[in-house]
């Protein structure tokens, strides 16, 4: 699949905003801590990915009812759904001047029911002319996502027979439909009925 930058300017994928708030002290502190144990952009990106994947649980897995969406809040509360965790990872990458995009899949249950939008990050490391999608959702039995630039190791591969979709667009800001739901939901049970099922 050919990935498509929604914004042709690579600098847009380094920007801070109220969601990917990488200038926030909590994000800066986490980025500095992670960077202190790494030697280059690759090792930093891998460390940031593994930190978000492993140290910030997916709220559905843990039963946490809180809904986070701002990167600094995800880091502070140590919880979030896939899209929120993607915001945190994008912020940590951008904090160290590594271009990071938000991207999405449409996934469903094993029988094709209950479709929803799943959030990922795409990273473009210095010296590489291509984006690589990575999935920091969090591993569990049956899910083994890994940091990999040459061969995708996402949480799930889409199944076209269930109308699942890999969306090729790389967003410099979170998709508006995802953000509308995240901001409107007072808790996770309230989120799922209003969460987008496709883009």
PDB file of N, CA and C in Angstrom, residues 133-185:
ATOM      1  N   UNK A 133       4.657   2.376   9.143  1.00  0.00           N
ATOM      2  CA  UNK A 133       3.572   2.366  10.126  1.00  0.00           C
ATOM      3  C   UNK A 133       3.949   1.465  11.310  1.00  0.00           C
ATOM      4  N   UNK A 134       3.642   1.950  12.504  1.00  0.00           N
ATOM      5  CA  UNK A 134       3.895   1.194  13.731  1.00  0.00           C
ATOM      6  C   UNK A 134       2.653   1.296  14.610  1.00  0.00           C
ATOM      7  N   UNK A 135       2.419   0.284  15.411  1.00  0.00           N
ATOM      8  CA  UNK A 135       1.185   0.175  16.183  1.00  0.00           C
ATOM      9  C   UNK A 135       1.519  -0.023  17.653  1.00  0.00           C
ATOM     10  N   UNK A 136       1.321   1.026  18.453  1.00  0.00           N
ATOM     11  CA  UNK A 136       1.670   0.992  19.881  1.00  0.00           C
ATOM     12  C   UNK A 136       0.464   0.691  20.755  1.00  0.00           C
ATOM     13  N   UNK A 137      -0.553   0.062  20.209  1.00  0.00           N
ATOM     14  CA  UNK A 137      -1.785  -0.226  20.919  1.00  0.00           C
ATOM     15  C   UNK A 137      -1.574  -0.996  22.215  1.00  0.00           C
ATOM     16  N   UNK A 138      -0.596  -1.872  22.219  1.00  0.00           N
ATOM     17  CA  UNK A 138      -0.326  -2.707  23.390  1.00  0.00           C
ATOM     18  C   UNK A 138      -0.574  -4.161  23.072  1.00  0.00           C
ATOM     19  N   UNK A 139       0.388  -5.004  23.379  1.00  0.00           N
ATOM     20  CA  UNK A 139       0.272  -6.420  23.076  1.00  0.00           C
ATOM     21  C   UNK A 139      -0.531  -7.148  24.143  1.00  0.00           C
ATOM     22  N   UNK A 140      -1.086  -8.272  23.753  1.00  0.00           N
ATOM     23  CA  UNK A 140      -1.854  -9.154  24.628  1.00  0.00           C
ATOM     24  C   UNK A 140      -1.896 -10.502  23.926  1.00  0.00           C
ATOM     25  N   UNK A 141      -2.454 -11.534  24.510  1.00  0.00           N
ATOM     26  CA  UNK A 141      -2.529 -12.807  23.798  1.00  0.00           C
ATOM     27  C   UNK A 141      -3.184 -12.644  22.422  1.00  0.00           C
ATOM     28  N   UNK A 142      -2.483 -13.086  21.397  1.00  0.00           N
ATOM     29  CA  UNK A 142      -2.974 -12.947  20.036  1.00  0.00           C
ATOM     30  C   UNK A 142      -2.549 -11.677  19.339  1.00  0.00           C
ATOM     31  N   UNK A 143      -1.900 -10.763  20.052  1.00  0.00           N
ATOM     32  CA  UNK A 143      -1.430  -9.504  19.469  1.00  0.00           C
ATOM     33  C   UNK A 143       0.056  -9.362  19.752  1.00  0.00           C
ATOM     34  N   UNK A 144       0.863  -9.236  18.695  1.00  0.00           N
ATOM     35  CA  UNK A 144       2.309  -9.138  18.853  1.00  0.00           C
ATOM     36  C   UNK A 144       2.866  -8.065  17.915  1.00  0.00           C
ATOM     37  N   UNK A 145       2.514  -6.817  18.174  1.00  0.00           N
ATOM     38  CA  UNK A 145       3.018  -5.703  17.383  1.00  0.00           C
ATOM     39  C   UNK A 145       4.454  -5.394  17.800  1.00  0.00           C
ATOM     40  N   UNK A 146       5.294  -5.058  16.814  1.00  0.00           N
ATOM     41  CA  UNK A 146       6.703  -4.775  17.055  1.00  0.00           C
ATOM     42  C   UNK A 146       7.133  -3.539  16.282  1.00  0.00           C
ATOM     43  N   UNK A 147       8.219  -2.920  16.759  1.00  0.00           N
ATOM     44  CA  UNK A 147       8.818  -1.797  16.033  1.00  0.00           C
ATOM     45  C   UNK A 147       9.587  -2.366  14.846  1.00  0.00           C
ATOM     46  N   UNK A 148       9.141  -2.034  13.654  1.00  0.00           N
ATOM     47  CA  UNK A 148       9.770  -2.572  12.450  1.00  0.00           C
ATOM     48  C   UNK A 148       9.597  -1.558  11.330  1.00  0.00           C
ATOM     49  N   UNK A 149      10.693  -1.206  10.686  1.00  0.00           N
ATOM     50  CA  UNK A 149      10.643  -0.205   9.624  1.00  0.00           C
ATOM     51  C   UNK A 149      10.530  -0.821   8.236  1.00  0.00           C
ATOM     52  N   UNK A 150      11.008  -2.025   8.054  1.00  0.00           N
ATOM     53  CA  UNK A 150      11.058  -2.626   6.721  1.00  0.00           C
ATOM     54  C   UNK A 150       9.906  -3.583   6.446  1.00  0.00           C
ATOM     55  N   UNK A 151       9.382  -4.203   7.477  1.00  0.00           N
ATOM     56  CA  UNK A 151       8.249  -5.114   7.332  1.00  0.00           C
ATOM     57  C   UNK A 151       7.254  -4.801   8.443  1.00  0.00           C
ATOM     58  N   UNK A 152       6.027  -4.468   8.070  1.00  0.00           N
ATOM     59  CA  UNK A 152       5.046  -4.082   9.081  1.00  0.00           C
ATOM     60  C   UNK A 152       4.776  -5.211  10.066  1.00  0.00           C
ATOM     61  N   UNK A 153       4.765  -4.835  11.349  1.00  0.00           N
ATOM     62  CA  UNK A 153       4.438  -5.778  12.425  1.00  0.00           C
ATOM     63  C   UNK A 153       3.363  -5.125  13.287  1.00  0.00           C
ATOM     64  N   UNK A 154       2.189  -4.919  12.689  1.00  0.00           N
ATOM     65  CA  UNK A 154       1.084  -4.241  13.361  1.00  0.00           C
ATOM     66  C   UNK A 154       0.317  -5.214  14.235  1.00  0.00           C
ATOM     67  N   UNK A 155      -0.564  -4.674  15.052  1.00  0.00           N
ATOM     68  CA  UNK A 155      -1.384  -5.520  15.922  1.00  0.00           C
ATOM     69  C   UNK A 155      -2.276  -6.437  15.098  1.00  0.00           C
ATOM     70  N   UNK A 156      -2.836  -5.904  14.017  1.00  0.00           N
ATOM     71  CA  UNK A 156      -3.720  -6.700  13.164  1.00  0.00           C
ATOM     72  C   UNK A 156      -3.494  -6.377  11.699  1.00  0.00           C
ATOM     73  N   UNK A 157      -3.595  -7.399  10.855  1.00  0.00           N
ATOM     74  CA  UNK A 157      -3.663  -7.208   9.412  1.00  0.00           C
ATOM     75  C   UNK A 157      -5.135  -7.155   9.031  1.00  0.00           C
ATOM     76  N   UNK A 158      -5.452  -6.262   8.099  1.00  0.00           N
ATOM     77  CA  UNK A 158      -6.854  -6.130   7.713  1.00  0.00           C
ATOM     78  C   UNK A 158      -7.316  -7.342   6.917  1.00  0.00           C
ATOM     79  N   UNK A 159      -8.584  -7.657   7.084  1.00  0.00           N
ATOM     80  CA  UNK A 159      -9.219  -8.771   6.377  1.00  0.00           C
ATOM     81  C   UNK A 159     -10.309  -8.199   5.484  1.00  0.00           C
ATOM     82  N   UNK A 160     -10.055  -8.183   4.206  1.00  0.00           N
ATOM     83  CA  UNK A 160     -10.999  -7.563   3.277  1.00  0.00           C
ATOM     84  C   UNK A 160     -12.355  -8.258   3.286  1.00  0.00           C
ATOM     85  N   UNK A 161     -12.360  -9.556   3.609  1.00  0.00           N
ATOM     86  CA  UNK A 161     -13.647 -10.267   3.632  1.00  0.00           C
ATOM     87  C   UNK A 161     -14.578  -9.760   4.726  1.00  0.00           C
ATOM     88  N   UNK A 162     -14.033  -9.040   5.702  1.00  0.00           N
ATOM     89  CA  UNK A 162     -14.846  -8.449   6.755  1.00  0.00           C
ATOM     90  C   UNK A 162     -14.940  -6.928   6.599  1.00  0.00           C
ATOM     91  N   UNK A 163     -14.642  -6.461   5.393  1.00  0.00           N
ATOM     92  CA  UNK A 163     -14.692  -5.025   5.079  1.00  0.00           C
ATOM     93  C   UNK A 163     -13.742  -4.209   5.943  1.00  0.00           C
ATOM     94  N   UNK A 164     -12.661  -4.836   6.373  1.00  0.00           N
ATOM     95  CA  UNK A 164     -11.630  -4.078   7.080  1.00  0.00           C
ATOM     96  C   UNK A 164     -10.786  -3.317   6.057  1.00  0.00           C
ATOM     97  N   UNK A 165     -10.215  -2.197   6.495  1.00  0.00           N
ATOM     98  CA  UNK A 165      -9.550  -1.290   5.556  1.00  0.00           C
ATOM     99  C   UNK A 165      -8.270  -0.745   6.168  1.00  0.00           C
ATOM    100  N   UNK A 166      -7.221  -0.684   5.374  1.00  0.00           N
ATOM    101  CA  UNK A 166      -6.032   0.112   5.681  1.00  0.00           C
ATOM    102  C   UNK A 166      -6.220   1.456   4.993  1.00  0.00           C
ATOM    103  N   UNK A 167      -6.407   2.512   5.763  1.00  0.00           N
ATOM    104  CA  UNK A 167      -6.512   3.830   5.155  1.00  0.00           C
ATOM    105  C   UNK A 167      -5.109   4.341   4.840  1.00  0.00           C
ATOM    106  N   UNK A 168      -4.847   4.765   3.604  1.00  0.00           N
ATOM    107  CA  UNK A 168      -3.482   5.132   3.221  1.00  0.00           C
ATOM    108  C   UNK A 168      -3.055   6.540   3.623  1.00  0.00           C
ATOM    109  N   UNK A 169      -3.997   7.366   4.053  1.00  0.00           N
ATOM    110  CA  UNK A 169      -3.683   8.778   4.310  1.00  0.00           C
ATOM    111  C   UNK A 169      -2.928   8.935   5.623  1.00  0.00           C
ATOM    112  N   UNK A 170      -1.869   9.725   5.576  1.00  0.00           N
ATOM    113  CA  UNK A 170      -1.071  10.076   6.750  1.00  0.00           C
ATOM    114  C   UNK A 170      -1.464  11.487   7.179  1.00  0.00           C
ATOM    115  N   UNK A 171      -2.042  11.590   8.355  1.00  0.00           N
ATOM    116  CA  UNK A 171      -2.561  12.866   8.840  1.00  0.00           C
ATOM    117  C   UNK A 171      -1.526  13.567   9.718  1.00  0.00           C
ATOM    118  N   UNK A 172      -1.409  14.875   9.526  1.00  0.00           N
ATOM    119  CA  UNK A 172      -0.526  15.660  10.386  1.00  0.00           C
ATOM    120  C   UNK A 172      -1.227  16.033  11.687  1.00  0.00           C
ATOM    121  N   UNK A 173      -2.552  16.014  11.689  1.00  0.00           N
ATOM    122  CA  UNK A 173      -3.358  16.234  12.891  1.00  0.00           C
ATOM    123  C   UNK A 173      -4.361  15.090  13.002  1.00  0.00           C
ATOM    124  N   UNK A 174      -4.841  14.798  14.202  1.00  0.00           N
ATOM    125  CA  UNK A 174      -5.790  13.690  14.341  1.00  0.00           C
ATOM    126  C   UNK A 174      -7.051  13.910  13.510  1.00  0.00           C
ATOM    127  N   UNK A 175      -7.625  12.805  13.045  1.00  0.00           N
ATOM    128  CA  UNK A 175      -8.847  12.901  12.237  1.00  0.00           C
ATOM    129  C   UNK A 175      -9.966  13.527  13.077  1.00  0.00           C
ATOM    130  N   UNK A 176     -10.727  14.421  12.452  1.00  0.00           N
ATOM    131  CA  UNK A 176     -11.767  15.172  13.163  1.00  0.00           C
ATOM    132  C   UNK A 176     -12.837  14.254  13.752  1.00  0.00           C
ATOM    133  N   UNK A 177     -13.192  13.180  13.061  1.00  0.00           N
ATOM    134  CA  UNK A 177     -14.242  12.288  13.570  1.00  0.00           C
ATOM    135  C   UNK A 177     -13.795  11.574  14.839  1.00  0.00           C
ATOM    136  N   UNK A 178     -12.527  11.194  14.883  1.00  0.00           N
ATOM    137  CA  UNK A 178     -11.980  10.546  16.079  1.00  0.00           C
ATOM    138  C   UNK A 178     -11.963  11.529  17.238  1.00  0.00           C
ATOM    139  N   UNK A 179     -11.504  12.744  16.973  1.00  0.00           N
ATOM    140  CA  UNK A 179     -11.406  13.738  18.033  1.00  0.00           C
ATOM    141  C   UNK A 179     -12.776  14.156  18.554  1.00  0.00           C
ATOM    142  N   UNK A 180     -13.756  14.251  17.685  1.00  0.00           N
ATOM    143  CA  UNK A 180     -15.102  14.623  18.125  1.00  0.00           C
ATOM    144  C   UNK A 180     -15.620  13.629  19.158  1.00  0.00           C
ATOM    145  N   UNK A 181     -15.405  12.334  18.895  1.00  0.00           N
ATOM    146  CA  UNK A 181     -15.872  11.304  19.825  1.00  0.00           C
ATOM    147  C   UNK A 181     -15.074  11.325  21.120  1.00  0.00           C
ATOM    148  N   UNK A 182     -13.757  11.402  21.017  1.00  0.00           N
ATOM    149  CA  UNK A 182     -12.920  11.383  22.221  1.00  0.00           C
ATOM    150  C   UNK A 182     -13.230  12.564  23.139  1.00  0.00           C
ATOM    151  N   UNK A 183     -13.436  13.726  22.568  1.00  0.00           N
ATOM    152  CA  UNK A 183     -13.706  14.912  23.383  1.00  0.00           C
ATOM    153  C   UNK A 183     -15.104  14.890  23.989  1.00  0.00           C
ATOM    154  N   UNK A 184     -16.045  14.228  23.318  1.00  0.00           N
ATOM    155  CA  UNK A 184     -17.431  14.248  23.778  1.00  0.00           C
ATOM    156  C   UNK A 184     -17.717  13.214  24.858  1.00  0.00           C
ATOM    157  N   UNK A 185     -16.910  12.157  24.940  1.00  0.00           N
ATOM    158  CA  UNK A 185     -17.232  11.036  25.826  1.00  0.00           C
ATOM    159  C   UNK A 185     -16.746  11.288  27.252  1.00  0.00           C
TER     160      UNK A 185
END
